Tab-separated table of C-alpha atoms in Angstrom:
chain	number	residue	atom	x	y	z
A	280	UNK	CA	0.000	0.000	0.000
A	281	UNK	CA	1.181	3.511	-0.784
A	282	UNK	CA	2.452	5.888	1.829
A	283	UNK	CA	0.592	8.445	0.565
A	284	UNK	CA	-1.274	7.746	-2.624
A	285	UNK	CA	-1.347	9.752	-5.735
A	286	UNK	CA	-4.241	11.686	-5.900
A	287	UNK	CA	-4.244	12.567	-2.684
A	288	UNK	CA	-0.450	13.732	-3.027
A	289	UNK	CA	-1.375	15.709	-5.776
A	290	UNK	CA	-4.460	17.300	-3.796
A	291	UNK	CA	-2.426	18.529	-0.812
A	292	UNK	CA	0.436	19.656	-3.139
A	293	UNK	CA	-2.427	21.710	-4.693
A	294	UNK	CA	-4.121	22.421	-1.874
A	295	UNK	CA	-1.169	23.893	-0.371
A	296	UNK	CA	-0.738	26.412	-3.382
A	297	UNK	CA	-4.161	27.095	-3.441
A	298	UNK	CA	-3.659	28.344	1.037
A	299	UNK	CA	-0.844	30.531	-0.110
A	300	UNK	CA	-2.874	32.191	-2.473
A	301	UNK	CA	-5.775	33.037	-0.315
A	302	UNK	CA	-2.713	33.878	2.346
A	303	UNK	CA	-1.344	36.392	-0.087
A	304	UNK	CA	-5.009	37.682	-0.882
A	305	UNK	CA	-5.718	37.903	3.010
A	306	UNK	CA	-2.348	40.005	3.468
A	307	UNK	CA	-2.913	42.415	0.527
A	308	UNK	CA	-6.502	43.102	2.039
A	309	UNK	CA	-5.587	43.586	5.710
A	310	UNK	CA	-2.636	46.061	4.441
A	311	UNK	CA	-5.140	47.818	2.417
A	312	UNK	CA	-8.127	48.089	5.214
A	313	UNK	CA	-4.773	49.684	7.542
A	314	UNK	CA	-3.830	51.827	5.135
A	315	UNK	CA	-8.205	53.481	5.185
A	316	UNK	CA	-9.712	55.830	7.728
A	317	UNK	CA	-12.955	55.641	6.888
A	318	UNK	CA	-14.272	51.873	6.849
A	319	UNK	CA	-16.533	51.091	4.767
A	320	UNK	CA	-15.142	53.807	2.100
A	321	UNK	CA	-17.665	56.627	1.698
A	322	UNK	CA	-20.677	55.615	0.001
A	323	UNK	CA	-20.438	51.732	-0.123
A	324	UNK	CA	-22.591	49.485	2.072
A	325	UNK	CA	-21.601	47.586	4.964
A	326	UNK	CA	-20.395	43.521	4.408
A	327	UNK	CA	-23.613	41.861	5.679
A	328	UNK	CA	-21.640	39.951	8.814
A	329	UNK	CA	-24.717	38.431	10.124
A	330	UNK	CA	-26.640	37.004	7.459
A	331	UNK	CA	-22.881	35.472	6.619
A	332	UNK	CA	-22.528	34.178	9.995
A	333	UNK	CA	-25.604	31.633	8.761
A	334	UNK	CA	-24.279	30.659	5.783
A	335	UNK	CA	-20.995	30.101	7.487
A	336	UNK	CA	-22.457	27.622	10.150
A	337	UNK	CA	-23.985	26.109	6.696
A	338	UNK	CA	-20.444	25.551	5.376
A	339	UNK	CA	-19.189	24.362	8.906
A	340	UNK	CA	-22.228	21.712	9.044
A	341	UNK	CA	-21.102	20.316	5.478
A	342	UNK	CA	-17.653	19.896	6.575
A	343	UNK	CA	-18.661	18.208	9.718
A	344	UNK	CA	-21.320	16.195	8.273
A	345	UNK	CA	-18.501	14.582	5.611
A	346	UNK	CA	-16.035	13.745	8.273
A	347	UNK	CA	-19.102	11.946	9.908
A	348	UNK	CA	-20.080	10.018	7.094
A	349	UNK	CA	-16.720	9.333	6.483
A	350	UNK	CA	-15.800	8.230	9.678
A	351	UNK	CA	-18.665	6.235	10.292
A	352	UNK	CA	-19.777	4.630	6.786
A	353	UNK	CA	-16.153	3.999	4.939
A	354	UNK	CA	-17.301	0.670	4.303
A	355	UNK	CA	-20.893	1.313	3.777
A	356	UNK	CA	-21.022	3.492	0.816
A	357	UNK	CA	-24.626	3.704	0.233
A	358	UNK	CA	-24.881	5.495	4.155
A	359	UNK	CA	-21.817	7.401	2.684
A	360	UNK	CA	-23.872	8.459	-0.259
A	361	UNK	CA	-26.382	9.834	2.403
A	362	UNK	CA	-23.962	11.805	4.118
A	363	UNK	CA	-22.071	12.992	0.878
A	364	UNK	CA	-25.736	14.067	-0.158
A	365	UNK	CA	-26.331	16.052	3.131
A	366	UNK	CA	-22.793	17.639	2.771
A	367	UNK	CA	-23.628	18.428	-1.011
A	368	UNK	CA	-26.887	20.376	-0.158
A	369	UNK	CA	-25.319	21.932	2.455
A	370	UNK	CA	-22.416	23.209	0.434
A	371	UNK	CA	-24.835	23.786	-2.362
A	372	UNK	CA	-27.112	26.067	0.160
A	373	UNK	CA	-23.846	28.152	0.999
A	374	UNK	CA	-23.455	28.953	-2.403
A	375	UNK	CA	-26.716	30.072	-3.257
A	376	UNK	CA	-26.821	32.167	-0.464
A	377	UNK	CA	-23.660	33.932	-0.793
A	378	UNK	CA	-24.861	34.461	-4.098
A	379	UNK	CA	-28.299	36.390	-3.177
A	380	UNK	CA	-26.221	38.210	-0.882
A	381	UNK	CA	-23.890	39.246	-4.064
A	382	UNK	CA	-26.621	40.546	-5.775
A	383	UNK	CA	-28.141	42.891	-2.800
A	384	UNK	CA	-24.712	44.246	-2.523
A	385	UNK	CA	-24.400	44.952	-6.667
A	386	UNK	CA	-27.716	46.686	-5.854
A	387	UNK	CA	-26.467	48.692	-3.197
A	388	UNK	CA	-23.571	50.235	-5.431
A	389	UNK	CA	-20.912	47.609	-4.252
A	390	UNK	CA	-18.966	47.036	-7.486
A	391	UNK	CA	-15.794	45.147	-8.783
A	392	UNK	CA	-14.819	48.773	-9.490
A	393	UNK	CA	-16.775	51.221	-6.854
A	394	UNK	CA	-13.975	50.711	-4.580
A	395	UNK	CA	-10.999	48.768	-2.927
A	396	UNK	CA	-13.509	47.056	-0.855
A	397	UNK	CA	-15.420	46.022	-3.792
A	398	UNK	CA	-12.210	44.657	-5.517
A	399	UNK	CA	-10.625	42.912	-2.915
A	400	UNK	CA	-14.788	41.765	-1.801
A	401	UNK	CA	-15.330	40.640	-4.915
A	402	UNK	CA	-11.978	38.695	-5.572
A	403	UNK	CA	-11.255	37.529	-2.658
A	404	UNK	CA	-15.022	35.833	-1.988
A	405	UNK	CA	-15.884	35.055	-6.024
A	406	UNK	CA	-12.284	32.917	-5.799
A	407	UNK	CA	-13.805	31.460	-2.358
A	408	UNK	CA	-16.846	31.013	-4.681
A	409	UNK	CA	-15.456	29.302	-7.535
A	410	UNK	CA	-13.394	27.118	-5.366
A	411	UNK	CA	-16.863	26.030	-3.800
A	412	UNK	CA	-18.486	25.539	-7.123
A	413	UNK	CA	-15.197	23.445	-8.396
A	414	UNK	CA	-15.147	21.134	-4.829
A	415	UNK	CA	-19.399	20.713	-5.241
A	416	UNK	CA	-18.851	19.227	-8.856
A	417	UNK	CA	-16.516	16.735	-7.779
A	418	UNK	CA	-18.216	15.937	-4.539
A	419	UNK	CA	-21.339	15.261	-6.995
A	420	UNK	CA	-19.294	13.094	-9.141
A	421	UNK	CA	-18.136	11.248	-6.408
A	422	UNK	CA	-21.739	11.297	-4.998
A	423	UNK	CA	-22.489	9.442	-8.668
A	424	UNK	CA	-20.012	7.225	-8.892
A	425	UNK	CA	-20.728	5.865	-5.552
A	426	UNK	CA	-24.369	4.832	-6.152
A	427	UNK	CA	-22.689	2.394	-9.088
A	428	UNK	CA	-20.153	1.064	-6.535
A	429	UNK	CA	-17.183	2.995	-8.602
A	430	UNK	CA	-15.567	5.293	-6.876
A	431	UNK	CA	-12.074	4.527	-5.949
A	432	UNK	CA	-10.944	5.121	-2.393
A	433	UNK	CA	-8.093	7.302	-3.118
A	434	UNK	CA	-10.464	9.576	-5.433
A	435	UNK	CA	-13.251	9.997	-2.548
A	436	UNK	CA	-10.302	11.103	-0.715
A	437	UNK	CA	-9.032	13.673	-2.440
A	438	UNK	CA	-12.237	14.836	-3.345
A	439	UNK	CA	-12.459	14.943	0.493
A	440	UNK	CA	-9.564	16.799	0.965
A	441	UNK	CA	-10.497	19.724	-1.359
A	442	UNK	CA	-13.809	19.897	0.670
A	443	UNK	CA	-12.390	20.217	3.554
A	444	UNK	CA	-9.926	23.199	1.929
A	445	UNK	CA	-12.931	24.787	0.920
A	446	UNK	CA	-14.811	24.644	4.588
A	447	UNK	CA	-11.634	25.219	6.550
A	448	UNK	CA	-10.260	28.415	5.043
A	449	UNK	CA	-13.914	30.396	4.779
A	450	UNK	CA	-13.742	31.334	8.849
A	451	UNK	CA	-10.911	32.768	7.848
A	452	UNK	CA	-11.767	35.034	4.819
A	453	UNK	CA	-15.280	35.891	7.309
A	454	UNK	CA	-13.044	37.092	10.090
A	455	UNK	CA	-10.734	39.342	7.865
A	456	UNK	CA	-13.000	39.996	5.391
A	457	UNK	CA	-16.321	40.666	6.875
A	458	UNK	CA	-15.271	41.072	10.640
A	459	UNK	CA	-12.536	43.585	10.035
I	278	UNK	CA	38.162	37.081	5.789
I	279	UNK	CA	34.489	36.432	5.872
I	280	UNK	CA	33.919	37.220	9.253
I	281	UNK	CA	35.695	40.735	8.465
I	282	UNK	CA	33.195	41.313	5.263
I	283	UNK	CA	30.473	40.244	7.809
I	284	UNK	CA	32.202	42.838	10.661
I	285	UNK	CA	31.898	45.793	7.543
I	286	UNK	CA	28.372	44.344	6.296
I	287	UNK	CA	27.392	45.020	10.063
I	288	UNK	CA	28.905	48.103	11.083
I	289	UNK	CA	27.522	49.766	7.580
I	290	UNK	CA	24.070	48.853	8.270
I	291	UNK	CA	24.243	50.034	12.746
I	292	UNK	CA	26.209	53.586	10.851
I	293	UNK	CA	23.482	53.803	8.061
I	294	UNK	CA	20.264	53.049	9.420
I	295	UNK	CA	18.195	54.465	6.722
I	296	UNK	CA	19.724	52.831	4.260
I	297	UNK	CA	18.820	48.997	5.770
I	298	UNK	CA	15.132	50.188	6.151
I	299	UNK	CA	14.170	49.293	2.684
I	300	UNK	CA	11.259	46.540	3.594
I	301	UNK	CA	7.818	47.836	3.044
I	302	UNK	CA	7.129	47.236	6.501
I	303	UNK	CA	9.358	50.665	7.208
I	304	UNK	CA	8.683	52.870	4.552
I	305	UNK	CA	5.643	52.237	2.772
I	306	UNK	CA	3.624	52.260	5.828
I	307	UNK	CA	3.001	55.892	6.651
I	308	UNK	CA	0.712	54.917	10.060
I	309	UNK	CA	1.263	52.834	12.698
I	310	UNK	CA	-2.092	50.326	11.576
I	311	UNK	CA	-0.366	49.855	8.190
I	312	UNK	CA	3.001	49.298	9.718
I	313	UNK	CA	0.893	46.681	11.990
I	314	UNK	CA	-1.017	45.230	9.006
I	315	UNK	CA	2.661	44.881	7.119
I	316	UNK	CA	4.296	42.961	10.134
I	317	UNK	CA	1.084	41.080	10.435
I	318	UNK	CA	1.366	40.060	6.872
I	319	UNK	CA	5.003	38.953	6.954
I	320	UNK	CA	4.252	36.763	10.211
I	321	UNK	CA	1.214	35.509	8.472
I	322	UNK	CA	3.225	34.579	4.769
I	323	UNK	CA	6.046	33.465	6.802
I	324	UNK	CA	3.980	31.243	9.237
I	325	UNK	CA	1.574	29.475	6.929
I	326	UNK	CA	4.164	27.611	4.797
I	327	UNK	CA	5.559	26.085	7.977
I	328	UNK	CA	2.754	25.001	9.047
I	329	UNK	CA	1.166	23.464	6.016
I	330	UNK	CA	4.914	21.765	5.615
I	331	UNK	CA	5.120	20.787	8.988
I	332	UNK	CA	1.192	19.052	9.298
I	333	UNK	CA	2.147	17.364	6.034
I	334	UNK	CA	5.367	15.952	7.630
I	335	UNK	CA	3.564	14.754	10.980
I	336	UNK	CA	0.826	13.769	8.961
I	337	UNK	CA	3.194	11.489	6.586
I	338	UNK	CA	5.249	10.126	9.889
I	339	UNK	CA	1.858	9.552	11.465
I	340	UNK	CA	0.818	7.333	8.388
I	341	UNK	CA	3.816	5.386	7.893
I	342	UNK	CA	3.984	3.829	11.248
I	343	UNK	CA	0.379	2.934	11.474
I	344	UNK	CA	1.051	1.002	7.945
I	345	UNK	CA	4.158	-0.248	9.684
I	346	UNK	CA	2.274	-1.344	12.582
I	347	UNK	CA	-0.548	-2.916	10.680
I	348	UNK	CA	2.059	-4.763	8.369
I	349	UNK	CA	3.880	-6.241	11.868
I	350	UNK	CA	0.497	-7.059	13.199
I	351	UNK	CA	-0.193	-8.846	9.696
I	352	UNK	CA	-3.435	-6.837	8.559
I	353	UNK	CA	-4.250	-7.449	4.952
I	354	UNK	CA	-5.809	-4.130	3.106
I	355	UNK	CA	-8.001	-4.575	-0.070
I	356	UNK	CA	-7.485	-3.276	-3.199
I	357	UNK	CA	-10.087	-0.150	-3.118
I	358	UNK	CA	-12.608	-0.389	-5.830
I	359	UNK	CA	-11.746	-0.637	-9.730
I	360	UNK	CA	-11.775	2.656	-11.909
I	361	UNK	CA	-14.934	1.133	-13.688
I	362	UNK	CA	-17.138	-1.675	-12.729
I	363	UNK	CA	-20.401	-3.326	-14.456
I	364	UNK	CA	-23.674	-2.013	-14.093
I	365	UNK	CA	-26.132	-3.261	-11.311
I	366	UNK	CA	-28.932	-4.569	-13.444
């Protein structure tokens, strides 16, 4: 048996390239909300911390709920398909609501271009975004392949590794993003 | 020899302090939060590799002597499943 097998190699190599770049994102913002005096800048809204509080427990409870299923059905895949299916809607739910919450802040003036905030808002939580979007399709796939009896260990891991990439560095980007 | 060009390196930069403060942290930040957020940001770049590195490593160690211990213990692992399988009819 492999010491570490290859796609799960190749998911924490790329997993760890994918932390610096959030880390580098993360620094760039924090040196830019030091560098204002008025926060938010004049005329744009205020990051709705609350209503992203929610959708962060949402995020939480899908990471949580696939280290359950994991845990407890390895060798049971149709419970695991269960508990990959709770984890996908709850991921799934995340998404859609950070994406009604994008489109209240559009409508209150909060642009890619209205301001630094907007920018580094907009990049920093659309790559957050896409990263969830990417991790959901292949947690779907996997979800697939596993009613056929298909999906290969090392795969589901991987898979599983990206997930948890995707829950564990959101707190993060809430509490510099949102909660600075 | 070396430890004289290391002697000069040294006493150049204690004589010429304004000439070694060319990191952003000194001169780009004209307040104290953006000096903050810049020394913040150099801990924070500087820490996270190590610590993605060093889980990896402890992870890896971790793994190999459970295999090891399973293999002395004579545990048998299966194959996981194939790539592609036939259809439940």
């Amino acid at each position: 048996m492999d010491l570490v097998p290859s796609p799960v190699l190749a998911m924490l190599i790329f997993v760890f390239t994918e932390v610096m770049l959030f880390s580098g994102f993360i620094s760039a913002f924090t040196i830019m909300r030091g560098s204002e005096v008025i926060w938010p800048p004049p005329g744009q809204p205020r990051l709705p911390a609350s209503e992203t509080a929610f959708n962060t427990g949402l995020l939480i409870a899908s990471g949580i709920a696939l280290y359950v299923a994991r845990r407890r059905f390895a060798n049971r895949p149709m419970h695991l398909r269960r508990g990959l299916l709770v984890t996908i809607l709850l991921g799934a739910s995340f998404v859609v609501l950070q994406g009604r919450e994008w489109v209240s802040l559009l409508a209150q003036g909060l642009t890619l271009r209205s301001s630094a905030l907007g920018s580094f808002f907009y990049l920093i939580v659309g790559a957050h975004a896409l990263h969830a979007v990417i991790a959901l399709g292949i947690l779907i796939y996997a979800w697939l392949r596993l009613g056929q009896r298909s999906v290969p260990r090392n795969t589901l891991a991987a898979a599983e590794i990206f997930w948890y990439f995707v829950v564990g560095i959101w707190p993060v980007l809430y509490w510099r993003v949102y909660l600075s | 020899m070396k430890l004289g060009l290391a002697a000069a390196a040294l006493a150049f930069s204690v004589s010429l302090p304004a000439a070694a403060r060319a990191c952003d942290s000194c001169l780009a930040a004209s307040t104290p939060s953006v000096q903050m957020a810049f020394i913040m940001g150099s801990i924070f770049l500087s820490v996270t590799p190590l610590a993605l590195v060093g889980s990896a490593v402890w992870w890896i160690w971790r793994r190999a002597k459970r295999l090891a211990a399973e293999e002395e213990a004579g545990v048998i692992r299966l194959p996981s499943a194939p790539a592609r399988t036939v259809r439940r009819s």
